[in-house]
XYZ file of C-alpha atoms in Angstrom:
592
model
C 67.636 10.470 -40.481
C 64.862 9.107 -42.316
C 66.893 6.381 -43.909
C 67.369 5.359 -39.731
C 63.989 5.516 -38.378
C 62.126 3.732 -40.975
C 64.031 0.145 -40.359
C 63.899 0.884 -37.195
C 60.669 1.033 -37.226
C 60.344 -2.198 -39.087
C 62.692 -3.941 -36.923
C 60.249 -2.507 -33.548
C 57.140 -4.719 -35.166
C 59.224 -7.935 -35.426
C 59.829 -8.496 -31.710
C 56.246 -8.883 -31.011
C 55.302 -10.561 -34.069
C 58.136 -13.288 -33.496
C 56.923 -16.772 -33.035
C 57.871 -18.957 -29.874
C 57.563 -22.364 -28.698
C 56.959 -22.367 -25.179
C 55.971 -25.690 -22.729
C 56.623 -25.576 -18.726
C 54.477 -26.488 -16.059
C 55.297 -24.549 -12.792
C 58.668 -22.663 -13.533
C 59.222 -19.325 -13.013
C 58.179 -16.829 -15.049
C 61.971 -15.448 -14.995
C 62.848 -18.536 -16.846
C 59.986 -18.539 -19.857
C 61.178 -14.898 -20.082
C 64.304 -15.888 -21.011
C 63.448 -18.596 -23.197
C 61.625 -16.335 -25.296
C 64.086 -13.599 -25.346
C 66.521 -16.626 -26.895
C 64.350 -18.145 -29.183
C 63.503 -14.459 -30.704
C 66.578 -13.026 -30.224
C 65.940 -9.980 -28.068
C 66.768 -8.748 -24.452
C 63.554 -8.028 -21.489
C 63.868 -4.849 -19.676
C 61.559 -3.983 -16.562
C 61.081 -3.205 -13.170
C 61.677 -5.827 -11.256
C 59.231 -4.383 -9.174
C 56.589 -4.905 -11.482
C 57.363 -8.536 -12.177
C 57.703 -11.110 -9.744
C 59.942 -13.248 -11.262
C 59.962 -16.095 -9.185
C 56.283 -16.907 -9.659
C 55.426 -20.339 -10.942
C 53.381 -20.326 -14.217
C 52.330 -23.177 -16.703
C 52.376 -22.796 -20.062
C 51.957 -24.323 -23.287
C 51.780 -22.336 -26.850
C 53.504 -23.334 -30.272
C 54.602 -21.154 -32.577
C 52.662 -18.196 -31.395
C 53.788 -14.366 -32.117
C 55.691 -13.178 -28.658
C 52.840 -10.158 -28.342
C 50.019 -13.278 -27.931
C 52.255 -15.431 -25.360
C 52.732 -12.185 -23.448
C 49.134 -11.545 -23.206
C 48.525 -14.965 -21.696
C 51.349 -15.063 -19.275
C 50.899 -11.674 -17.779
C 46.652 -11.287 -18.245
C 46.561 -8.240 -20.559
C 47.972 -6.355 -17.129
C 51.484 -4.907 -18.813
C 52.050 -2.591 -22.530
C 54.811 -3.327 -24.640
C 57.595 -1.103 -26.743
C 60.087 -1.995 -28.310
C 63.343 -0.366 -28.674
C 65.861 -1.659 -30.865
C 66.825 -5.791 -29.668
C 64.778 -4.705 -26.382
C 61.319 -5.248 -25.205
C 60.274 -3.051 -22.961
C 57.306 -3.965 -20.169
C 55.586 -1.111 -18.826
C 52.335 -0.929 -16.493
C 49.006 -0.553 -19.002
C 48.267 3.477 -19.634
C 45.311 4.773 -17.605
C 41.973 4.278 -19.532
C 41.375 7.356 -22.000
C 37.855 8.833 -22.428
C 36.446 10.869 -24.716
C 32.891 12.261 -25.366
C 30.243 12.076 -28.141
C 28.378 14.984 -28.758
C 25.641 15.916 -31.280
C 22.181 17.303 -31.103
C 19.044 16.044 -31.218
C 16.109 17.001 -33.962
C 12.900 16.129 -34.846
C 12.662 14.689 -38.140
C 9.283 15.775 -39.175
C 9.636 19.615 -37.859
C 13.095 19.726 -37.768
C 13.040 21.708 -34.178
C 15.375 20.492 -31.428
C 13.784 17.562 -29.042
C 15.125 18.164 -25.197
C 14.980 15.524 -22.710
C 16.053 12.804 -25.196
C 18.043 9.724 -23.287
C 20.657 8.381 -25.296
C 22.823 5.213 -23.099
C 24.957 2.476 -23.642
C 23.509 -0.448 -23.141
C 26.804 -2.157 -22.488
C 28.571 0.273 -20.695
C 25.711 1.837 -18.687
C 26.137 5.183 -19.185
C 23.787 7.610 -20.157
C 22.882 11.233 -20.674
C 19.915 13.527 -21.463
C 19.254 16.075 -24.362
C 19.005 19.717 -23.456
C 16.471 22.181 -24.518
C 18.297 22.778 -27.579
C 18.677 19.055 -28.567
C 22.146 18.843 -27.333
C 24.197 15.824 -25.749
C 27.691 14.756 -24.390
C 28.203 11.609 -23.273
C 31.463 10.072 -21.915
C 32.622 7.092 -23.450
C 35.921 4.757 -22.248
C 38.317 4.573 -25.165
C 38.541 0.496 -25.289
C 34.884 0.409 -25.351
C 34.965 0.625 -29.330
C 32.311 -0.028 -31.208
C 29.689 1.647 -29.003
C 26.218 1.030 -29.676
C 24.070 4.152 -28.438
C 20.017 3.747 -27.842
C 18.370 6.862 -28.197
C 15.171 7.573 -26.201
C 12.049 9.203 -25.343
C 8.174 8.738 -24.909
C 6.256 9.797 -27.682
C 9.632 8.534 -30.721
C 10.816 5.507 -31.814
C 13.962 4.151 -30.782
C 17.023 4.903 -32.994
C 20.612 3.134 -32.407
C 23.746 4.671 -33.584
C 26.891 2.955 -33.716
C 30.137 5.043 -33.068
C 33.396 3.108 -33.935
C 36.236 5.216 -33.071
C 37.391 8.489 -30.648
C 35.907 10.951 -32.936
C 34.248 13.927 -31.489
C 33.000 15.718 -33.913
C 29.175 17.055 -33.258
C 26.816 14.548 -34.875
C 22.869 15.322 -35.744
C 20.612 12.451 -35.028
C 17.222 12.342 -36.332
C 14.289 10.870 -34.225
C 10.724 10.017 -35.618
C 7.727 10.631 -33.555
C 5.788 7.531 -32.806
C 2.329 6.608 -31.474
C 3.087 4.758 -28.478
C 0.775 2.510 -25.781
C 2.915 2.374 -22.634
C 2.797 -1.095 -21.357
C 0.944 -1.726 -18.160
C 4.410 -2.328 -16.235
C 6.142 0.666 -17.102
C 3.134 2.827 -15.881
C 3.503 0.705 -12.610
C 7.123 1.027 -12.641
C 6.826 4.778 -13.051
C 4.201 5.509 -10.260
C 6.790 5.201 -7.731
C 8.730 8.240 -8.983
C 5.939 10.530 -9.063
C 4.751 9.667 -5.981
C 5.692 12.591 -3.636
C 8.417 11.431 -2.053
C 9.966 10.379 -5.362
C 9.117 13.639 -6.353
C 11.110 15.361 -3.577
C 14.038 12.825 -3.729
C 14.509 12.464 -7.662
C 14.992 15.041 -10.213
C 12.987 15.696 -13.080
C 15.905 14.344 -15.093
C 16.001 11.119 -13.600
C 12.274 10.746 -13.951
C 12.477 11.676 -17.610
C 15.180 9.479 -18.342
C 13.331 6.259 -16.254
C 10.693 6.751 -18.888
C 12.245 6.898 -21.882
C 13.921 3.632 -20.657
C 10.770 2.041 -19.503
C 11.778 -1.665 -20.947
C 15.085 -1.914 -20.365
C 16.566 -3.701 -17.597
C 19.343 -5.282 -16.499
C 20.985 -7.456 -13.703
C 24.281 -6.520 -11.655
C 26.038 -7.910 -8.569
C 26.303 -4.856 -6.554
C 25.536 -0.719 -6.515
C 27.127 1.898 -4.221
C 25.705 5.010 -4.851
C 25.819 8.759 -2.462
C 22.375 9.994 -3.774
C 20.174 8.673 -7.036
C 22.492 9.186 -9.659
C 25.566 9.881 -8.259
C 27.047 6.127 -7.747
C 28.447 3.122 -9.694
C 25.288 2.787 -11.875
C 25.207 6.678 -12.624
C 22.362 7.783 -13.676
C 21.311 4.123 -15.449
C 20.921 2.984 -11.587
C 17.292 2.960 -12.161
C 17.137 0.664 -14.702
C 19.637 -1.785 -12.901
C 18.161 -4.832 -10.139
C 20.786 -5.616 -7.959
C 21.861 -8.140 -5.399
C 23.575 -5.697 -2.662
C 22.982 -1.696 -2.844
C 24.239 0.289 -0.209
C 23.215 3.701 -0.373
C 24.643 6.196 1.670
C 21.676 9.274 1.545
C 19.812 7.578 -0.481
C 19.578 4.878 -3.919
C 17.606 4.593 -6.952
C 17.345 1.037 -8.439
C 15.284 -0.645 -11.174
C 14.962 -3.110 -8.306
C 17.061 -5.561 -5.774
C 17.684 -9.337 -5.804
C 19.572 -9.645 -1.847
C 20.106 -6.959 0.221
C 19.387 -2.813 0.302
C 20.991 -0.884 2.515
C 20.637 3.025 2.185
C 20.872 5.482 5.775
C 18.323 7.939 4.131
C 16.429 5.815 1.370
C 15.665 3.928 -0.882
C 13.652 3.751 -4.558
C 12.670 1.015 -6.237
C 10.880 0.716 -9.594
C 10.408 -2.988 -10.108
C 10.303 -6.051 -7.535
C 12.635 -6.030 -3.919
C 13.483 -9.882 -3.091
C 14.708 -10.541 0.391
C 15.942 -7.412 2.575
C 15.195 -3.901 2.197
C 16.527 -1.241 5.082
C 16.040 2.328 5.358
C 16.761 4.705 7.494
C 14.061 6.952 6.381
C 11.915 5.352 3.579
C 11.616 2.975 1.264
C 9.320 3.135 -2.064
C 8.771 0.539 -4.169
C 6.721 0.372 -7.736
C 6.798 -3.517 -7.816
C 6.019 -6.013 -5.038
C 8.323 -6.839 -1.771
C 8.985 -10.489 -0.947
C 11.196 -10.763 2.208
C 11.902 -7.959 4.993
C 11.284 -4.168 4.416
C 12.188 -2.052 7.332
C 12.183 1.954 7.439
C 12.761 4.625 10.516
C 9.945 6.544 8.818
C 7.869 5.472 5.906
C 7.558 2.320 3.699
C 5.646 2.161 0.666
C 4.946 -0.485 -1.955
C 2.717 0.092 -4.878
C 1.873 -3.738 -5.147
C 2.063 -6.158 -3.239
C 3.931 -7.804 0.589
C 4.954 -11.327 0.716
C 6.767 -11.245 4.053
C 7.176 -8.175 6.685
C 7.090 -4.499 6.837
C 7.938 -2.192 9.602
C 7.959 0.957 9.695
C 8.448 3.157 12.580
C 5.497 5.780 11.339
C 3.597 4.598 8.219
C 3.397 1.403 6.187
C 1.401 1.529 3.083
C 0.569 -1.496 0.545
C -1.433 -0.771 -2.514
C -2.337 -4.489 -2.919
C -2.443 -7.436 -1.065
C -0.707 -8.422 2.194
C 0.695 -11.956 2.925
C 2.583 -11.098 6.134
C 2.694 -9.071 8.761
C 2.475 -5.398 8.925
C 3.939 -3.043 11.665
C 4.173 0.593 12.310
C 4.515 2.755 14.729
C 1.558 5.194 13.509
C -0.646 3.857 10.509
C -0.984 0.530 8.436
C -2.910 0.235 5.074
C -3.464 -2.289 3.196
C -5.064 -1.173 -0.193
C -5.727 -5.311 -1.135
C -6.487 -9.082 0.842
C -4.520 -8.956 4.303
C -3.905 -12.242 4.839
C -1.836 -12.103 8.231
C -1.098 -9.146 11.153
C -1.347 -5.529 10.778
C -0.121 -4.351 14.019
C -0.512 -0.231 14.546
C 0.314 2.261 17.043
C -3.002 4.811 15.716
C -4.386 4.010 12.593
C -4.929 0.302 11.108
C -6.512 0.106 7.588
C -7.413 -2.938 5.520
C -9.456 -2.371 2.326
C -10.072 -5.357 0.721
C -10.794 -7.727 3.951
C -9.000 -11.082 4.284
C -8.325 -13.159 7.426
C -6.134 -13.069 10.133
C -5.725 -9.973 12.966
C -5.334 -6.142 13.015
C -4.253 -4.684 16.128
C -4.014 -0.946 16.952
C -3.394 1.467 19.383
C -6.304 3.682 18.735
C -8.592 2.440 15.528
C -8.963 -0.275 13.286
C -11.146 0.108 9.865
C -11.945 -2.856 7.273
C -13.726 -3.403 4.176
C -14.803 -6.001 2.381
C -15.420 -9.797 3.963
C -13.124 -10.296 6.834
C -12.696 -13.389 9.338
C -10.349 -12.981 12.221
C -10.121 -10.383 15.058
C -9.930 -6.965 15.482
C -8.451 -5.203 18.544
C -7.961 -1.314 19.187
C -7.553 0.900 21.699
C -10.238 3.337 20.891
C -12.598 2.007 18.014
C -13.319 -0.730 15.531
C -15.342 -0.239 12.248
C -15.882 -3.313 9.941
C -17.646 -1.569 6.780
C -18.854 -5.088 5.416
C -19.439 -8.722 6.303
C -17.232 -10.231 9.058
C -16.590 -13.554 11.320
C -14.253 -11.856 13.659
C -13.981 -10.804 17.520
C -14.221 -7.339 18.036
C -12.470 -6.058 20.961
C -12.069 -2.004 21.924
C -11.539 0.219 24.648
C -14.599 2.476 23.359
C -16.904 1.575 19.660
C -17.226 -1.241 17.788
C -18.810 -0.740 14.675
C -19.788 -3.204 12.046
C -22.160 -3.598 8.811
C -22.801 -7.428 9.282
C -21.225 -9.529 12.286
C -20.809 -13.062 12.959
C -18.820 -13.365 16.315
C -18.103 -11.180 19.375
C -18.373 -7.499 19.820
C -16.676 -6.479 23.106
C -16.886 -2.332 23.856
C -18.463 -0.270 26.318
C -20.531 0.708 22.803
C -21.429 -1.906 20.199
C -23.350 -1.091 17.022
C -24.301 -3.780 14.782
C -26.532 -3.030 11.380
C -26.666 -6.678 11.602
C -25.584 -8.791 14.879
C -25.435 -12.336 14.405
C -23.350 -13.587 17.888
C -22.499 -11.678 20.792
C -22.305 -8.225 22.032
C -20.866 -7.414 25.063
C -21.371 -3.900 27.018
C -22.687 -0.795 28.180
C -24.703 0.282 25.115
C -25.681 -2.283 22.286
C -27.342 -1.135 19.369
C -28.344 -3.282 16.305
C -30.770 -2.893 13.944
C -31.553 -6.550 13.445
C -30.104 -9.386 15.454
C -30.383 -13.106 15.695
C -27.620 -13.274 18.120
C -27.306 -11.940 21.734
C -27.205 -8.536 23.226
C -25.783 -8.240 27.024
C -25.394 -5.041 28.549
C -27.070 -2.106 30.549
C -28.814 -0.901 27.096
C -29.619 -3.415 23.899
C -31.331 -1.340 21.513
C -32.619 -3.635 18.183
C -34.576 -1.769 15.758
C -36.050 -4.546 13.798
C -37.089 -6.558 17.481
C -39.287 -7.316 19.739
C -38.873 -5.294 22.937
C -41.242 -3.958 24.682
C -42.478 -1.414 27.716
C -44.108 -3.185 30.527
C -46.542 -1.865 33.327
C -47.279 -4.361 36.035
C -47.812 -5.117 39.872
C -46.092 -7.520 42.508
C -46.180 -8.581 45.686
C -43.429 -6.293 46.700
C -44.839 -3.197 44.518
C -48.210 -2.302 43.028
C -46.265 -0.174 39.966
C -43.620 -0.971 38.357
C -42.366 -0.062 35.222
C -39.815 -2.603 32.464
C -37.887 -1.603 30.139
C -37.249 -4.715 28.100
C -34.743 -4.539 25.196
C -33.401 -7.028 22.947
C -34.831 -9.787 21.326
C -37.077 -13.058 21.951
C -34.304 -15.675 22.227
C -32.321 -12.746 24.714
C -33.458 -9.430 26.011
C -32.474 -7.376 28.956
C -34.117 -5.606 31.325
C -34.586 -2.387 33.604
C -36.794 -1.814 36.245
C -38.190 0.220 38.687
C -41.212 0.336 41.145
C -43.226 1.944 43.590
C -45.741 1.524 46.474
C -48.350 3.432 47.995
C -50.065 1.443 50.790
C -50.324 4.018 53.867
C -46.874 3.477 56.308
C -46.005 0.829 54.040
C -43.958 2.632 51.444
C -41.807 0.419 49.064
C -39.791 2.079 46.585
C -37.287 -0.575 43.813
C -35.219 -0.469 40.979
C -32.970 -3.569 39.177
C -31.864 -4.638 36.321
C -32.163 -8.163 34.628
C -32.768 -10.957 31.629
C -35.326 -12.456 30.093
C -35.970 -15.090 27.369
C -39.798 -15.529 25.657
C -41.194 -18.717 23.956
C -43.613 -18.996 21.733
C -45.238 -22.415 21.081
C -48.458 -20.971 19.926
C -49.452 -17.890 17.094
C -50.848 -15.891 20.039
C -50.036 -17.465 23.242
C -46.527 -18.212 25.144
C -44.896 -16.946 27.734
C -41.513 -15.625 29.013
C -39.311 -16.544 32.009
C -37.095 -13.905 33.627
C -34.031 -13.148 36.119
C -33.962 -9.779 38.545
C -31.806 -8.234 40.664
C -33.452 -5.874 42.774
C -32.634 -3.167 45.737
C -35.254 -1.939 47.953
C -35.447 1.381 49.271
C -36.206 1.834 52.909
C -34.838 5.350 53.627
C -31.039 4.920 53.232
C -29.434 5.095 50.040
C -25.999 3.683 51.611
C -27.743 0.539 53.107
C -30.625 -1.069 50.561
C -31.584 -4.623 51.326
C -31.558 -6.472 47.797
C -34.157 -9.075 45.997
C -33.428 -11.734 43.624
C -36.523 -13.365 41.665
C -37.150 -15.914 38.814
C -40.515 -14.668 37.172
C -42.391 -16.633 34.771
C -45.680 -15.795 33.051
C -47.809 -16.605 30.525
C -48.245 -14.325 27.443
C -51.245 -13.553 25.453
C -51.623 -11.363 22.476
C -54.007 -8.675 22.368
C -52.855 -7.133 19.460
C -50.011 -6.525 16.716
C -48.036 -4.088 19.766
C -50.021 -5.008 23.122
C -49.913 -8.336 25.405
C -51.185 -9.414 28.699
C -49.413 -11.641 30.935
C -49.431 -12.807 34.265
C -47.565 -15.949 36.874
C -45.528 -17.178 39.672
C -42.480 -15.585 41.024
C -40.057 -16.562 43.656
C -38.091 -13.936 45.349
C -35.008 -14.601 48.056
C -34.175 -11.675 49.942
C -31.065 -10.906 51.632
C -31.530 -7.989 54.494
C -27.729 -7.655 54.856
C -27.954 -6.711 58.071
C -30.373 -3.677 57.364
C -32.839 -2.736 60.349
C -36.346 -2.338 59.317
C -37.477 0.909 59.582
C -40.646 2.745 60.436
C -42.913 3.593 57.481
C -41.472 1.257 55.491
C -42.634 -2.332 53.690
C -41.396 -5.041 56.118
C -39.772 -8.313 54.422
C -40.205 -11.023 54.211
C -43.702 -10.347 52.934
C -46.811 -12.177 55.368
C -48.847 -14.176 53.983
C -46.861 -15.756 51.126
C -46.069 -19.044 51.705
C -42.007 -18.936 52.492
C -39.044 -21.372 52.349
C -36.349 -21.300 54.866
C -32.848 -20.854 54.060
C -31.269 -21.381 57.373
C -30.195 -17.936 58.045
C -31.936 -14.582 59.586
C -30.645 -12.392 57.101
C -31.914 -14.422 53.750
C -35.524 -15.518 53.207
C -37.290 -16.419 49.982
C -41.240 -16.507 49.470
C -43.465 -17.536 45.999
C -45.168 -14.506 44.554
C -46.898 -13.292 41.781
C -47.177 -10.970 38.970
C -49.770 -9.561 36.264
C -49.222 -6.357 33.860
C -49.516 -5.655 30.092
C -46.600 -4.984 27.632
C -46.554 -2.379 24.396
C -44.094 -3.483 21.894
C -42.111 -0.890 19.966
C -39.838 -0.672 17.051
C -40.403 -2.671 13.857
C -41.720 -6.002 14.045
């Protein structure tokens, strides 16, 4: 029996070892399977199932063993035994695995080091140490020699190289290490402890992305259910790749194309082109392209392109874009572009361009462009923008246009617009009911008219603009006279101490009926002297048209137009006009 098998054995090695001389170009492979079985002197047997034999190959080899000739006709797809004068072709054996296992120790204290990564480089697979040093790993069986990295903050780096299926328990020795984390893992890591990386990644995965801080690597595609449990395995975070499709959600070192994941997505480098989520996306590095999420996006860096969101969109650093959600926008850096909000628009590092919201709008730093919200705007520093809101503007310095039914300026140089202005020092102009400017020059005036012996201004705003409000009185027997107006003013000063001011009213008289009120308008103009630092005299010409609309005169009242003032027609009943006069003194308040 032995005598048999051993020259049979012999005889089994010389079929493949054979040499052949093979040359066609496009003949079947039927036909340069039977060349070589004639050359070597052997018989074929397969499935003719397996082998079409009428495919047309080209080939050209001399003198090469039969095993080698195989290999390039048939593309390594097909094993070989042989059996006496016959070679036998049989499909290639499913890929064997087996696992390398050893523990992990400290080579100063010699105690057992858990959460240790030890990974392939090549292969891309990759385990962790246990809390008593221990590690399996699965390795394919045609991956021989593997070269193993092993892993972990605080050690250096040791590689072990296993050459063959043995799995006997091996003890690997690690030396502690003073290390300074590079700048970019730190980054690269901040996305995972944020707290949605907290929530979506275990502490294993975070472990293992820091012993690998600096290794990285390039693929064509991932597919993965949750972080971890995909094509990449738990190496997917240290893996940038040009399509991921993630079905709850994907962990990548980063993505060169497209990201697709229906829950979310994690990203701890740099995301080129297209990012969708259908809950969040979180990325370390900065986005260049499209980032859209049904929830959240967040990017620790920077934006070079868009980013929707349909509640929250956060930057870190700067914006170069646009920026939409459906709640709040921040932008941590320069916004250089459109932060659109529905609530809550935040930009802290000012910039140019627009940021719209639904209900306020905050910026810091020096920012030129506009600024439009449904409720309030607050620039914290210097801008050159247009302020637009349904209630407050607010800002520290303006240059432009502040449009509210409340404007505060600690600085106004342009234009506010509204009910209420408030500024402590202006060099612009203030229009609306109330302009309050600290550091001005308004003033309280006391005078008589024509029309009224008392009447009392309140004039707010400054020399170039102010407004005014008005009201006056009359006591002359059956002659009662009662007004009240509002109106603008502008004072000039050629002189230290004397100048004077010209002014615009609109006035309604009072004759007993609130519902009907004949109404004044009159151009004042008056020359201004100083008495003081706070007090002035003044005194001049007025001209007044009034329009009666209509109103009867009635008894006890001031009659219009006023006798003995010399008058200028109109051509109509109902509107007069007459030159006047009027003389008072002002007290200036506030700093000067």
């Amino acid at each position: 029996m032995i005598w048999i098998m051993v020259p049979w054995g012999c005889f089994a090695q010389q079929i493949l070892n054979k040499p052949v001389d093979i040359s066609v170009k496009g003949q079947p492979v039927s036909g340069v399977l039977k060349s070589m079985s004639e050359q070597g002197k052997f018989y074929f047997s397969y499935n003719s199932n397996l082998i079409s034999g009428d495919s047309l190959v080209t080939l050209n080899v001399s003198r090469q063993p039969v095993r080698q000739v195989l290999e390039q006709l048939f593309n390594h797809q097909f094993q070989y035994k042989e059996k006496g004068d016959y070679l036998i072709i049989l499909p290639v054996a499913k890929e064997r695995s087996f696992h390398v296992t050893g523990h992990i120790l400290d080579d100063e204290t010699g105690q057992p080091v858990d959460y240790v990564s030890v990974y392939s480089q090549q292969l891309l697979v990759s385990t962790l140490s246990a809390d008593d040093g221990a590690f399996r790993l699965r390795i394919k069986d045609r991956a021989f020699p593997v070269h193993l990295t092993i892993s972990k903050v605080g050690y250096g780096d040791t590689t072990m190289v296993i050459g063959e299926a043995d799995e006997a328990d091996r003890i690997m020795r690690i030396q502690q290490k003073a290390v300074d984390l590079d700048p970019l893992i730190v980054r690269y890591a901040e996305g995972e402890t944020t707290w949605l990386g907290r929530l979506f990644l275990s502490r294993r995965l975070r472990a293992q992305s820091r012993n690998i801080g600096r290794f990285f690597v390039a693929l064509p595609y991932q597919a993965s259910l949750t972080p971890g449990l995909g094509t990449h395995g738990r190496m997917s975070g240290q893996v940038v790749n040009k399509f991921s499709l993630n079905l709850a959600g994907g962990y990548t070192a980063g993505v060169n194309g497209v990201e697709i994941a229906g829950g979310f997505n994690i990203s701890k480098e740099n995301v080129r082109y297209v990012q969708l989520a259908g809950a969040f996306n979180v990325v370390s590095g900065h986005v260049s392209g499209v980032q859209v999420a049904g929830f959240s996006n967040n990017v620790l860096d920077s934006l070079n392109g868009v980013q929707v969101s349909g509640f929250s969109g956060m930057v870190r650093k700067r914006v170069d874009g646009v920026q939409v959600s459906g709640f709040l926008s921040r932008t941590g850096g320069v916004m250089a572009g459109a932060q659109v909000s529905g609530a809550i628009g935040l930009i802290r590092n000012g910039g140019h361009g627009a940021q719209i919201s639904g209900g306020y709008n905050q910026v810091r730093g020096t920012y030129e462009g506009v600024q439009i919200a449904g409720a309030a705007n607050n620039a914290r520093d210097s801008v050159k923008a247009t302020q637009i809101a349904g209630g407050l503007n607010m800002a520290r310095n303006i240059k432009g246009l502040q449009l509210a039914p409340f404007n505060y300026a600690r600085r106004m140089r342009g234009v506010q617009i509204g009910i209420v202005n408030i500024a402590d020092s202006s060099s612009g102009v203030s229009i609306g009911l109330f302009n309050l400017i600290r550091k001005s020059t308004s003033n309280i005036s006391v005078y008589a008219t024509e029309i009224a012996s008392l009447n009392v201004a309140w004039k707010m705003g400054t020399h170039q603009f102010y407004s005014i409000l008005v009201a006056g009185t009359g006591f002359n027997g059956e002659k009662k006279v009662q007004t009240f107006g509002a109106g603008i003013g502008r004072e000039f000063y050629p002189f230290k101490k004397a100048g004077f001011f010209v002014e615009i009213l609109n006035q309604n008289i009072y004759q007993g009926n609130w519902e009907e009120m004949p109404s004044t308008y009159r151009l004042q103009i008056a020359a201004t002297y100083k008495l003081g630092k706070r007090f002035l005299l003044f005194g001049g010409p007025s001209y007044t048209i009034y329009d009666s609309d209509g109103v009867e005169q009635k008894a006890g009242y001031k009659s219009f137009p006023i006798s003995g003032y010399p008058s200028i027609s109109l051509g109509s009943d109902k509107v007069t006009s007459w030159i006047g006069w009027q003389v008072g003194v002002s007290w200036r308040y506030g700093n000067l």
